[in-house]
CSV table of C-alpha atoms and ligand atoms in Angstrom, one decimal:
chain,number,residue,atom,x,y,z
A,4,MET,CA,-113.4,-84.9,4.9
A,5,ASN,CA,-113.6,-88.6,5.6
A,6,ALA,CA,-115.1,-87.9,9.0
A,7,THR,CA,-117.5,-85.8,7.4
A,8,MET,CA,-118.8,-88.6,5.0
A,9,ARG,CA,-118.5,-91.1,7.9
A,10,ARG,CA,-120.8,-88.9,10.0
A,11,ASN,CA,-123.3,-88.5,7.3
A,12,GLY,CA,-123.2,-92.4,6.9
A,13,TYR,CA,-121.8,-91.8,3.1
A,14,ARG,CA,-125.5,-90.6,2.0
A,15,ALA,CA,-125.3,-88.9,-1.4
A,16,ASP,CA,-127.3,-86.0,0.3
A,17,ALA,CA,-124.1,-85.4,2.6
A,18,LEU,CA,-122.5,-84.2,-0.6
A,19,ILE,CA,-122.8,-80.4,0.2
A,20,GLU,CA,-121.4,-80.6,3.6
A,21,THR,CA,-118.4,-82.7,2.2
A,22,LEU,CA,-117.6,-80.3,-0.2
A,23,HIS,CA,-118.1,-77.5,2.5
A,24,THR,CA,-115.4,-79.4,4.4
A,25,ILE,CA,-113.0,-79.8,1.9
A,26,GLN,CA,-113.2,-76.2,0.9
A,27,GLU,CA,-112.4,-75.4,4.4
A,28,SER,CA,-109.4,-77.5,4.6
A,29,PHE,CA,-108.1,-76.7,1.1
A,30,GLY,CA,-109.4,-73.2,0.1
A,31,PHE,CA,-110.6,-74.7,-3.2
A,32,LEU,CA,-112.1,-77.9,-4.7
A,33,ASP,CA,-109.5,-79.6,-7.3
A,34,ASP,CA,-110.6,-82.2,-9.6
A,35,VAL,CA,-108.8,-85.0,-7.6
A,36,SER,CA,-111.1,-84.2,-4.6
A,37,LEU,CA,-114.3,-84.0,-6.6
A,38,ARG,CA,-113.4,-87.4,-8.0
A,39,PHE,CA,-112.8,-89.0,-4.4
A,40,VAL,CA,-115.9,-87.5,-3.0
A,41,ALA,CA,-118.0,-88.7,-6.1
A,42,ASP,CA,-116.6,-92.1,-5.8
A,43,ALA,CA,-116.9,-92.3,-1.9
A,44,LEU,CA,-120.6,-91.3,-1.6
A,45,ARG,CA,-121.3,-93.2,-5.1
A,46,VAL,CA,-122.6,-89.8,-7.0
A,47,ALA,CA,-121.8,-89.1,-10.5
A,48,PRO,CA,-118.6,-87.2,-11.3
A,49,SER,CA,-120.9,-84.7,-13.6
A,50,GLN,CA,-123.4,-84.4,-10.4
A,51,VAL,CA,-120.8,-83.6,-8.0
A,52,TYR,CA,-119.3,-80.9,-10.5
A,53,GLY,CA,-122.9,-79.6,-11.1
A,54,VAL,CA,-123.3,-78.9,-7.2
A,55,ALA,CA,-120.1,-77.7,-7.0
A,56,THR,CA,-120.5,-74.9,-9.8
A,57,PHE,CA,-124.3,-74.2,-8.7
A,58,TYR,CA,-123.2,-72.7,-5.5
A,59,HIS,CA,-121.2,-69.5,-5.5
A,60,PHE,CA,-119.7,-70.4,-2.4
A,61,PHE,CA,-117.4,-73.2,-4.0
A,62,ASN,CA,-114.2,-72.5,-5.7
A,63,LEU,CA,-112.8,-74.7,-8.2
A,64,LYS,CA,-109.4,-72.6,-8.5
A,65,PRO,CA,-107.2,-72.0,-5.6
A,66,GLN,CA,-107.6,-68.6,-4.2
A,67,GLY,CA,-105.1,-65.7,-4.1
A,68,LYS,CA,-103.9,-64.5,-0.5
A,69,HIS,CA,-106.7,-62.1,-0.3
A,70,VAL,CA,-110.3,-62.4,-1.8
A,71,CYS,CA,-112.4,-59.3,-3.0
A,72,SER,CA,-115.8,-60.5,-3.9
A,73,VAL,CA,-118.0,-57.8,-5.1
A,74,CYS,CA,-121.9,-58.3,-4.6
A,75,THR,CA,-123.8,-57.7,-8.1
A,76,GLY,CA,-127.0,-58.6,-6.6
A,77,THR,CA,-129.9,-56.4,-7.7
A,78,ALA,CA,-129.6,-53.6,-5.0
A,79,CYS,CA,-125.8,-53.5,-5.2
A,80,TYR,CA,-126.1,-53.6,-8.9
A,81,ILE,CA,-128.1,-50.6,-9.0
A,82,LYS,CA,-126.0,-48.9,-6.5
A,83,GLY,CA,-123.2,-49.0,-8.7
A,84,ALA,CA,-121.5,-52.5,-8.0
A,85,GLY,CA,-120.5,-52.4,-11.9
A,86,LYS,CA,-118.3,-49.5,-11.6
A,87,ILE,CA,-116.5,-50.9,-8.7
A,88,LEU,CA,-116.0,-54.3,-10.6
A,89,ASP,CA,-114.9,-53.0,-13.4
A,90,ALA,CA,-112.3,-50.5,-11.8
A,91,ILE,CA,-110.8,-53.6,-10.1
A,92,LYS,CA,-110.7,-55.7,-13.3
A,93,GLU,CA,-109.0,-52.8,-15.1
A,94,GLN,CA,-106.5,-51.9,-12.2
A,95,HIS,CA,-105.5,-55.8,-11.4
A,96,GLY,CA,-105.9,-57.1,-14.9
A,97,ILE,CA,-108.3,-60.0,-13.8
A,98,GLU,CA,-111.8,-61.1,-14.3
A,99,PRO,CA,-114.1,-62.3,-11.9
A,100,GLY,CA,-113.2,-66.1,-10.8
A,101,GLN,CA,-109.5,-65.0,-11.5
A,102,THR,CA,-106.3,-64.6,-9.2
A,103,THR,CA,-103.3,-62.2,-10.0
A,104,PRO,CA,-100.3,-64.0,-11.2
A,105,ASP,CA,-98.4,-63.0,-8.0
A,106,GLY,CA,-101.3,-65.0,-6.0
A,107,GLU,CA,-102.1,-62.1,-4.2
A,108,LEU,CA,-105.6,-60.9,-5.3
A,109,SER,CA,-108.7,-63.1,-6.4
A,110,LEU,CA,-111.5,-61.4,-7.7
A,111,LEU,CA,-115.1,-62.9,-7.5
A,112,THR,CA,-118.6,-61.8,-7.7
A,113,VAL,CA,-121.7,-62.9,-5.5
A,114,ARG,CA,-125.3,-62.5,-5.8
A,115,CYS,CA,-126.7,-60.7,-2.9
A,116,VAL,CA,-124.9,-61.2,0.7
A,117,GLY,CA,-127.9,-59.8,2.4
A,118,ALA,CA,-126.8,-56.5,3.2
A,119,CYS,CA,-129.0,-54.6,0.4
A,120,GLY,CA,-129.7,-51.9,2.8
A,121,LEU,CA,-126.0,-50.7,2.6
A,122,ALA,CA,-125.4,-51.2,-0.9
A,123,PRO,CA,-123.3,-51.6,-2.8
A,124,ALA,CA,-121.7,-54.1,-0.3
A,125,VAL,CA,-118.1,-55.9,-1.0
A,126,VAL,CA,-116.6,-58.8,0.7
A,127,PHE,CA,-113.1,-58.2,1.7
A,128,ASP,CA,-111.8,-61.5,3.0
A,129,GLY,CA,-115.1,-62.7,4.2
A,130,GLN,CA,-115.9,-59.3,5.9
A,131,VAL,CA,-119.1,-57.8,4.3
A,132,ILE,CA,-118.5,-53.8,4.1
A,133,GLY,CA,-121.3,-51.8,2.8
A,134,ASN,CA,-121.7,-48.2,1.2
A,135,GLN,CA,-118.7,-48.7,-1.2
A,136,ASP,CA,-117.5,-46.7,-4.0
A,137,VAL,CA,-114.6,-47.0,-6.2
A,138,GLU,CA,-112.0,-45.3,-4.3
A,139,GLN,CA,-112.6,-47.0,-1.1
A,140,THR,CA,-112.7,-50.4,-2.4
A,141,GLN,CA,-109.4,-49.6,-4.5
A,142,ALA,CA,-107.9,-48.3,-1.3
A,143,ARG,CA,-108.6,-51.4,0.7
A,144,ILE,CA,-107.1,-53.6,-1.7
A,145,GLU,CA,-104.0,-51.5,-2.1
A,146,GLY,CA,-103.8,-51.5,1.6
A,147,TRP,CA,-103.6,-55.5,1.0
A,148,ILE,CA,-101.1,-55.5,-1.6
A,149,SER,CA,-98.7,-52.9,-0.5
A,150,HIS,CA,-98.8,-54.6,3.1
A,151,ALA,CA,-97.4,-57.8,1.2
A,152,ASN,CA,-94.6,-55.6,-0.3
A,153,SER,CA,-93.2,-53.9,2.6
B,22,MET,CA,-170.7,-91.6,3.8
B,23,ALA,CA,-169.5,-89.8,0.5
B,24,VAL,CA,-166.9,-92.1,-1.2
B,25,ARG,CA,-164.4,-90.1,-2.6
B,26,SER,CA,-164.1,-90.6,-6.3
B,27,ARG,CA,-160.7,-91.3,-8.1
B,28,ILE,CA,-162.3,-90.0,-11.0
B,29,LYS,CA,-162.5,-86.3,-11.8
B,30,THR,CA,-165.0,-84.2,-14.0
B,31,LEU,CA,-163.5,-80.9,-15.1
B,32,LYS,CA,-163.6,-78.8,-18.2
B,33,ILE,CA,-160.8,-77.7,-20.6
B,34,ASP,CA,-161.5,-75.1,-23.2
B,35,GLY,CA,-165.2,-75.0,-22.1
B,36,ARG,CA,-165.1,-79.2,-23.2
B,37,ASP,CA,-166.3,-81.3,-20.5
B,38,VAL,CA,-163.8,-84.2,-19.8
B,39,SER,CA,-163.2,-86.8,-17.1
B,40,ALA,CA,-160.0,-88.2,-15.9
B,41,HIS,CA,-158.5,-90.2,-13.3
B,42,GLU,CA,-157.1,-88.2,-10.1
B,43,ASP,CA,-153.5,-89.3,-11.0
B,44,GLU,CA,-153.5,-87.6,-14.4
B,45,THR,CA,-152.3,-84.4,-15.3
B,46,ILE,CA,-153.8,-81.8,-17.4
B,47,LEU,CA,-151.3,-82.5,-20.2
B,48,GLN,CA,-152.3,-86.1,-20.1
B,49,ILE,CA,-155.8,-85.3,-20.2
B,50,ALA,CA,-155.6,-82.6,-22.9
B,51,GLU,CA,-153.7,-85.0,-25.0
B,52,GLU,CA,-156.0,-88.0,-24.8
B,53,ASN,CA,-158.8,-85.5,-25.8
B,54,GLY,CA,-156.7,-83.9,-28.9
B,55,ILE,CA,-156.2,-80.7,-27.3
B,56,PHE,CA,-152.6,-79.4,-28.0
B,57,ILE,CA,-150.5,-78.0,-25.1
B,58,PRO,CA,-146.9,-77.1,-26.3
B,59,THR,CA,-143.8,-79.0,-24.2
B,60,LEU,CA,-140.4,-78.8,-24.4
B,61,CYS,CA,-138.6,-80.3,-21.4
B,62,ARG,CA,-141.2,-83.3,-21.0
B,63,ILE,CA,-140.7,-86.4,-22.6
B,64,GLU,CA,-142.8,-89.4,-22.1
B,65,GLY,CA,-140.5,-92.1,-20.1
B,66,LEU,CA,-138.5,-89.6,-17.8
B,67,SER,CA,-139.3,-87.8,-14.8
B,68,LEU,CA,-141.0,-84.4,-14.9
B,69,ILE,CA,-138.9,-81.2,-14.2
B,70,GLY,CA,-141.1,-78.4,-15.1
B,71,ALA,CA,-138.4,-76.4,-16.5
B,72,CYS,CA,-139.3,-75.2,-19.9
B,73,ARG,CA,-142.6,-73.6,-19.0
B,74,LEU,CA,-144.1,-73.6,-22.3
B,75,CYS,CA,-146.9,-76.0,-21.0
B,76,LEU,CA,-148.5,-72.8,-18.8
B,77,ILE,CA,-152.1,-72.9,-18.6
B,78,GLU,CA,-154.6,-70.8,-16.8
B,79,VAL,CA,-157.4,-72.4,-14.1
B,80,LYS,CA,-160.4,-70.4,-13.3
B,81,GLY,CA,-159.9,-68.8,-9.7
B,82,TRP,CA,-156.3,-69.3,-9.6
B,83,ASN,CA,-154.0,-66.4,-9.8
B,84,ARG,CA,-150.9,-68.2,-10.7
B,85,LEU,CA,-150.3,-69.8,-14.2
B,86,VAL,CA,-149.4,-73.5,-13.7
B,87,PRO,CA,-147.4,-75.9,-15.8
B,88,ALA,CA,-149.9,-78.7,-17.3
B,89,CYS,CA,-147.3,-81.5,-17.1
B,90,HIS,CA,-147.2,-81.2,-13.3
B,91,THR,CA,-150.9,-80.2,-12.3
B,92,HIS,CA,-152.9,-82.7,-11.6
B,93,ALA,CA,-156.9,-83.2,-12.2
B,94,GLU,CA,-159.2,-81.5,-9.6
B,95,GLU,CA,-163.1,-81.9,-9.5
B,96,GLY,CA,-164.7,-79.1,-11.3
B,97,MET,CA,-161.6,-77.4,-12.4
B,98,GLU,CA,-161.9,-75.1,-15.1
B,99,VAL,CA,-158.7,-75.0,-17.3
B,100,PHE,CA,-157.9,-72.7,-20.3
B,101,THR,CA,-155.0,-73.9,-22.7
B,102,ASP,CA,-155.1,-71.5,-25.5
B,103,THR,CA,-155.8,-67.7,-24.3
B,104,GLU,CA,-154.1,-64.6,-25.6
B,105,ARG,CA,-152.0,-64.3,-22.6
B,106,LEU,CA,-150.7,-67.9,-22.7
B,107,ARG,CA,-150.0,-67.5,-26.6
B,108,ASN,CA,-148.1,-64.4,-25.7
B,109,TYR,CA,-146.1,-65.9,-22.9
B,110,ARG,CA,-145.4,-69.0,-25.1
B,111,ARG,CA,-144.1,-66.8,-28.0
B,112,MET,CA,-142.1,-65.1,-25.5
B,113,ILE,CA,-140.2,-68.1,-24.2
B,114,ILE,CA,-139.7,-69.5,-27.6
B,115,GLU,CA,-138.1,-66.2,-28.8
B,116,LEU,CA,-136.1,-65.9,-25.7
B,117,LEU,CA,-134.5,-69.4,-26.6
B,118,PHE,CA,-133.9,-68.2,-30.1
B,119,SER,CA,-132.0,-65.1,-28.9
B,120,GLU,CA,-130.0,-66.9,-26.2
B,121,GLY,CA,-128.6,-69.5,-28.3
B,122,ASN,CA,-127.5,-69.9,-32.1
B,123,HIS,CA,-130.4,-71.5,-33.8
B,124,VAL,CA,-129.5,-70.9,-37.5
B,125,CYS,CA,-132.0,-73.9,-38.9
B,126,ALA,CA,-130.4,-73.6,-42.2
B,127,VAL,CA,-127.3,-74.9,-41.6
B,128,CYS,CA,-128.3,-77.4,-39.0
B,129,VAL,CA,-128.3,-80.7,-39.2
B,130,SER,CA,-131.6,-81.3,-37.3
B,131,ASN,CA,-133.3,-78.8,-39.9
B,132,GLY,CA,-136.9,-80.2,-40.5
B,133,ASN,CA,-136.5,-82.6,-37.5
B,134,CYS,CA,-136.2,-79.9,-34.7
B,135,GLU,CA,-138.9,-79.6,-31.6
B,136,LEU,CA,-137.8,-76.0,-31.3
B,137,GLN,CA,-138.3,-75.1,-35.1
B,138,TYR,CA,-141.7,-77.2,-34.9
B,139,LEU,CA,-142.6,-75.2,-32.0
B,140,ALA,CA,-141.7,-71.8,-33.4
B,141,GLN,CA,-144.0,-72.7,-36.3
B,142,ARG,CA,-146.8,-74.0,-34.3
B,143,LEU,CA,-146.8,-71.2,-32.0
B,144,GLY,CA,-146.5,-68.5,-34.8
B,145,MET,CA,-143.3,-66.9,-34.0
B,146,ASP,CA,-142.5,-64.8,-37.0
B,147,HIS,CA,-139.6,-62.6,-35.6
B,148,VAL,CA,-137.6,-62.3,-32.5
B,149,ARG,CA,-138.0,-59.4,-30.5
B,150,PHE,CA,-134.9,-59.7,-28.6
B,151,PRO,CA,-131.5,-59.1,-29.6
B,152,ASN,CA,-129.7,-62.2,-30.5
B,153,MET,CA,-127.0,-62.8,-27.8
B,154,GLN,CA,-124.4,-64.3,-30.1
B,155,PRO,CA,-123.1,-67.1,-27.9
B,156,VAL,CA,-119.7,-68.6,-28.1
B,157,ARG,CA,-120.1,-71.9,-26.4
B,158,LYS,CA,-117.8,-74.9,-26.6
B,159,VAL,CA,-118.6,-77.3,-29.1
B,160,ASP,CA,-117.2,-80.9,-28.3
B,161,MET,CA,-116.4,-83.1,-31.3
B,162,THR,CA,-114.1,-85.4,-29.0
B,163,HIS,CA,-116.7,-88.4,-28.9
B,164,GLU,CA,-116.0,-90.9,-31.5
B,165,ARG,CA,-119.6,-91.0,-32.8
B,166,PHE,CA,-121.4,-87.8,-31.5
B,167,VAL,CA,-121.3,-84.0,-31.1
B,168,LEU,CA,-122.3,-81.8,-28.8
B,169,ASP,CA,-122.9,-78.2,-29.7
B,170,ARG,CA,-124.1,-76.3,-26.7
B,171,ASN,CA,-124.8,-73.1,-28.8
B,172,ARG,CA,-128.0,-74.9,-29.9
B,173,CYS,CA,-128.8,-76.3,-26.6
B,174,VAL,CA,-132.2,-75.3,-25.0
B,175,LEU,CA,-131.1,-76.7,-21.2
B,176,CYS,CA,-134.1,-78.9,-21.3
B,177,ALA,CA,-132.0,-81.6,-19.4
B,178,ARG,CA,-133.5,-84.5,-21.2
B,179,CYS,CA,-130.1,-85.8,-21.9
B,180,ILE,CA,-129.2,-85.8,-18.3
B,181,ARG,CA,-132.5,-87.6,-17.3
B,182,VAL,CA,-132.4,-90.2,-20.0
B,183,CYS,CA,-128.5,-91.0,-19.2
B,184,ASP,CA,-129.3,-91.0,-15.3
B,185,GLU,CA,-132.6,-93.0,-15.0
B,186,ILE,CA,-132.6,-95.2,-18.2
B,187,GLU,CA,-129.0,-95.8,-19.0
B,188,GLY,CA,-127.7,-95.6,-15.3
B,189,ALA,CA,-124.6,-93.8,-16.5
B,190,HIS,CA,-125.3,-90.3,-15.5
B,191,THR,CA,-122.5,-88.8,-17.7
B,192,TRP,CA,-124.4,-85.7,-18.1
B,193,ASP,CA,-125.1,-83.0,-15.5
B,194,MET,CA,-125.8,-79.3,-15.8
B,195,ARG,CA,-122.8,-76.7,-14.7
B,196,GLY,CA,-123.5,-73.3,-13.0
B,197,ARG,CA,-126.9,-71.6,-13.3
B,198,GLY,CA,-129.0,-68.9,-15.0
B,199,ILE,CA,-127.4,-67.6,-18.1
B,200,ASP,CA,-124.0,-69.8,-17.3
B,201,ALA,CA,-125.8,-72.7,-17.2
B,202,ARG,CA,-124.4,-75.5,-19.6
B,203,VAL,CA,-124.4,-79.2,-19.8
B,204,ILE,CA,-121.4,-81.2,-19.1
B,205,THR,CA,-119.9,-84.7,-19.2
B,206,ASP,CA,-118.3,-85.7,-15.8
B,207,LEU,CA,-115.9,-83.2,-14.4
B,208,ASP,CA,-116.8,-80.7,-17.4
B,209,ILE,CA,-114.1,-83.1,-19.2
B,210,PRO,CA,-114.1,-83.7,-23.1
B,211,TRP,CA,-116.9,-86.2,-24.0
B,212,GLY,CA,-114.7,-88.5,-25.6
B,213,ASP,CA,-112.7,-88.7,-22.6
B,214,SER,CA,-115.7,-89.5,-20.4
B,215,GLU,CA,-115.2,-92.8,-18.1
B,216,THR,CA,-118.7,-93.1,-17.4
B,217,CYS,CA,-120.4,-92.5,-21.0
B,218,THR,CA,-121.3,-96.3,-22.7
B,219,SER,CA,-121.8,-94.4,-26.2
B,220,CYS,CA,-125.2,-95.6,-26.3
B,221,GLY,CA,-126.5,-93.0,-27.9
B,222,LYS,CA,-129.7,-92.4,-25.9
B,223,CYS,CA,-129.1,-88.8,-25.3
B,224,VAL,CA,-128.6,-88.2,-29.1
B,225,ASN,CA,-131.9,-89.5,-29.3
B,226,VAL,CA,-133.9,-87.6,-27.0
B,227,CYS,CA,-132.2,-84.2,-27.5
B,228,PRO,CA,-135.0,-82.2,-29.1
B,229,VAL,CA,-132.9,-79.8,-30.9
B,230,GLY,CA,-129.7,-80.5,-32.8
B,231,ALA,CA,-127.3,-80.0,-29.8
B,232,ILE,CA,-126.5,-83.6,-29.6
B,233,VAL,CA,-126.1,-85.3,-32.9
B,234,GLU,CA,-124.3,-88.1,-34.8
B,235,LYS,CA,-121.3,-87.0,-36.6
B,236,GLY,CA,-121.0,-87.0,-40.3
B,237,ARG,CA,-124.6,-85.9,-41.0
B,238,ALA,CA,-125.5,-83.3,-43.3
B,239,VAL,CA,-127.9,-80.6,-43.0
B,240,GLY,CA,-131.1,-81.8,-42.4
B,241,GLU,CA,-130.4,-85.2,-42.4
B,242,MET,CA,-130.3,-85.9,-38.7
B,243,THR,CA,-133.6,-87.8,-37.4
B,244,LYS,CA,-134.0,-89.0,-34.0
B,245,ARG,CA,-136.2,-91.9,-32.5
B,246,LYS,CA,-137.7,-91.3,-29.2
B,247,ASP,CA,-140.0,-94.7,-29.2
B,248,PHE,CA,-137.4,-96.7,-27.5
B,249,LEU,CA,-138.0,-94.5,-24.1
B,250,VAL,CA,-141.4,-95.4,-23.6
B,251,TYR,CA,-140.5,-99.1,-24.1
B,252,LEU,CA,-137.5,-99.1,-21.9
B,253,SER,CA,-139.0,-97.1,-19.0
B,254,LYS,CA,-142.1,-99.7,-19.1
B,255,MET,CA,-139.6,-102.5,-18.9
B,256,ARG,CA,-137.6,-101.1,-16.3
B,257,GLU,CA,-140.8,-100.5,-14.2
B,258,ALA,CA,-142.0,-104.0,-14.7
B,259,LYS,CA,-138.7,-105.3,-13.1
B,260,LYS,CA,-138.8,-103.3,-9.9
C,323,SF4,S1,-124.2,-91.9,-25.2
C,323,SF4,FE1,-125.6,-92.9,-23.2
C,323,SF4,S2,-124.1,-93.1,-21.7
C,323,SF4,FE2,-123.0,-91.7,-23.1
C,323,SF4,S3,-123.8,-89.6,-22.2
C,323,SF4,FE3,-125.5,-90.4,-24.0
C,323,SF4,S4,-126.9,-91.4,-22.5
C,323,SF4,FE4,-125.2,-91.5,-21.4
C,324,SF4,S1,-128.1,-81.0,-24.9
C,324,SF4,FE1,-130.0,-81.5,-26.0
C,324,SF4,S2,-131.3,-82.7,-24.5
C,324,SF4,FE2,-129.4,-81.9,-23.4
C,324,SF4,S3,-130.1,-80.2,-22.1
C,324,SF4,FE3,-129.4,-79.2,-24.3
C,324,SF4,S4,-131.1,-79.3,-25.7
C,324,SF4,FE4,-131.7,-80.5,-23.9
C,325,FES,S1,-127.7,-57.0,-3.6
C,325,FES,FE1,-125.6,-56.8,-2.5
C,325,FES,S2,-126.5,-57.1,-0.6
C,325,FES,FE2,-128.3,-57.6,-1.7
C,326,FES,S1,-143.3,-79.0,-20.6
C,326,FES,FE1,-144.3,-78.5,-18.8
C,326,FES,S2,-142.7,-77.3,-17.9
C,326,FES,FE2,-141.9,-78.2,-19.8
């Protein structure tokens, strides 16, 4: 993270890249790192926070071991992303942006992952899988979790 | 050799007007006593073209353009008050009303609110969209000021004045779309902010009752905006 900032000459427009590096290293952005970046790049804390929350890519909370991110872009939404999302919410008792208490699963939503032809698409641990329905999605998540418990 | 003139002549609503090429249609209209509604624009701060209330039609152009951001061109024919524009403007105001909580009868800014003024001036008699009944956080932690996000129209004036004039950049916008909210520092309570100098500039530029002084009764909150033009001129002169 220091290297990223140095490479960019501590310019304020290095903000996104720096946040990127932090997230890669720690999985999420906590207040301490946001403050640190604001200070080092001389950007106001609120501005750093604004950027970090504008892009769905950044997480401000620690992520679970597995991350399931349901595309709610227009195409996927029309093709039933809402149902998939509702099923996961109900099954695991979490809202988008939350992680199960056992730290196994984080649920996220994204707006279009560029796989509209395969709608509805779900991203499982970074891998985009198209043509999903409620059963398939549930099965994949069950696979993760039962694996963890065995 | 033709010298390019810096003075442009154009027509606004059928009226011949002339203007310097640096001037925006909005400025020219105002100089000529032609009303164009605005909300995000405030003299003395940068332009962001966010509210879209100042949209105008230009003959031969397909798109509607914001008057606050469009410069004069030779021979341009501008229309500021067509049926189409009136419709869009009313719709924008209605959407703002439906998205937030704007019950004027209980608001400290009642009678001194730019949104209320626009609604009256643009003839909004009812809101066609269901109210979204937002439950957004109200921040009472600052010792002198209150922020009620339910009344915020996201014009970003507070953000700009705090950044551009005060130099503190306490405010910014979190999230996007329907989830967008104004925040102080890392979305902490305003009263805990380390950057806020309590100068009160954001209170004065906020067009609605979203940022107000504490302890005001209904309709009691008046704001002064004249300081802004003065301060921005003084800053400019120092550069
Ligand atoms: S009171 Fe002044 S410093 Fe504090 S947030 Fe408002 S404009 Fe910024
Ligand atoms: S708090 Fe007031 S000034 Fe700030 S964005 Fe909302 S409406 Fe505009
Ligand atoms: S809308 Fe889901 S991939 Fe485009
Ligand atoms: S005043 Fe022009 S877009 Fe808001």
